[in-house]
XYZ file of C-alpha atoms in Angstrom:
76
model
C 111.359 83.844 96.603
C 112.679 85.069 93.254
C 110.375 86.542 90.599
C 110.859 86.477 86.835
C 108.342 89.134 85.770
C 106.978 89.121 82.231
C 108.719 85.833 81.567
C 107.046 85.031 78.248
C 108.786 81.899 76.962
C 111.951 82.645 79.003
C 111.270 80.590 82.117
C 114.084 80.334 84.663
C 114.539 77.535 87.171
C 114.560 78.759 90.760
C 112.226 81.663 89.946
C 108.484 82.049 90.030
C 107.881 82.770 86.349
C 105.133 85.385 86.008
C 103.252 86.651 82.956
C 99.806 88.065 82.276
C 99.326 85.899 79.193
C 98.123 82.334 79.840
C 99.565 81.294 76.462
C 103.074 81.790 77.915
C 102.257 79.036 80.457
C 103.821 80.885 83.402
C 103.859 79.593 86.973
C 101.583 82.509 87.911
C 99.294 84.666 85.791
C 99.414 88.213 87.161
C 98.525 91.633 85.775
C 101.520 93.620 87.022
C 99.633 96.904 86.630
C 97.395 96.016 89.593
C 98.015 94.866 93.177
C 100.484 92.006 93.252
C 99.526 88.800 95.093
C 102.753 88.456 97.095
C 103.036 89.527 100.726
C 105.109 92.472 101.903
C 108.849 91.763 102.206
C 108.565 88.303 100.637
C 110.776 88.606 97.540
C 114.565 88.263 97.477
C 115.191 89.007 93.813
C 113.223 90.377 90.858
C 114.159 89.854 87.229
C 112.240 91.991 84.716
C 113.985 91.658 81.355
C 112.335 93.741 78.637
C 109.087 94.128 80.576
C 108.962 97.555 82.235
C 108.812 99.379 78.913
C 105.534 97.565 78.197
C 103.888 98.586 81.479
C 102.498 101.752 82.957
C 101.626 103.866 79.939
C 100.298 106.422 82.414
C 102.665 107.827 85.048
C 100.279 106.917 87.890
C 100.250 103.264 86.792
C 104.040 103.120 86.428
C 104.509 104.636 89.891
C 102.106 101.987 91.226
C 104.314 99.273 89.716
C 107.385 100.771 91.418
C 105.462 100.882 94.711
C 104.553 97.211 94.366
C 108.214 96.353 93.718
C 109.190 98.251 96.859
C 106.412 96.616 98.899
C 107.165 92.993 98.020
C 110.981 93.170 98.097
C 112.875 92.382 101.266
C 115.234 94.968 102.672
C 118.679 94.576 101.181
């Protein structure tokens, strides 16, 4: 699985397009500052264009986002 996080209007074929805003009409509505719905080691590739700077205003929250990335991504 490939994730396009914070896709907004930039949806990409072959990716699960994810945004927290329903108005963007993503494939999945997810608040990336909480626990992500994907299983451990289930993601091959993550695209996050212009999204990380909008997340994790507090260090603890940003570290949680990095931990979720690590958790869902496959080794390699």
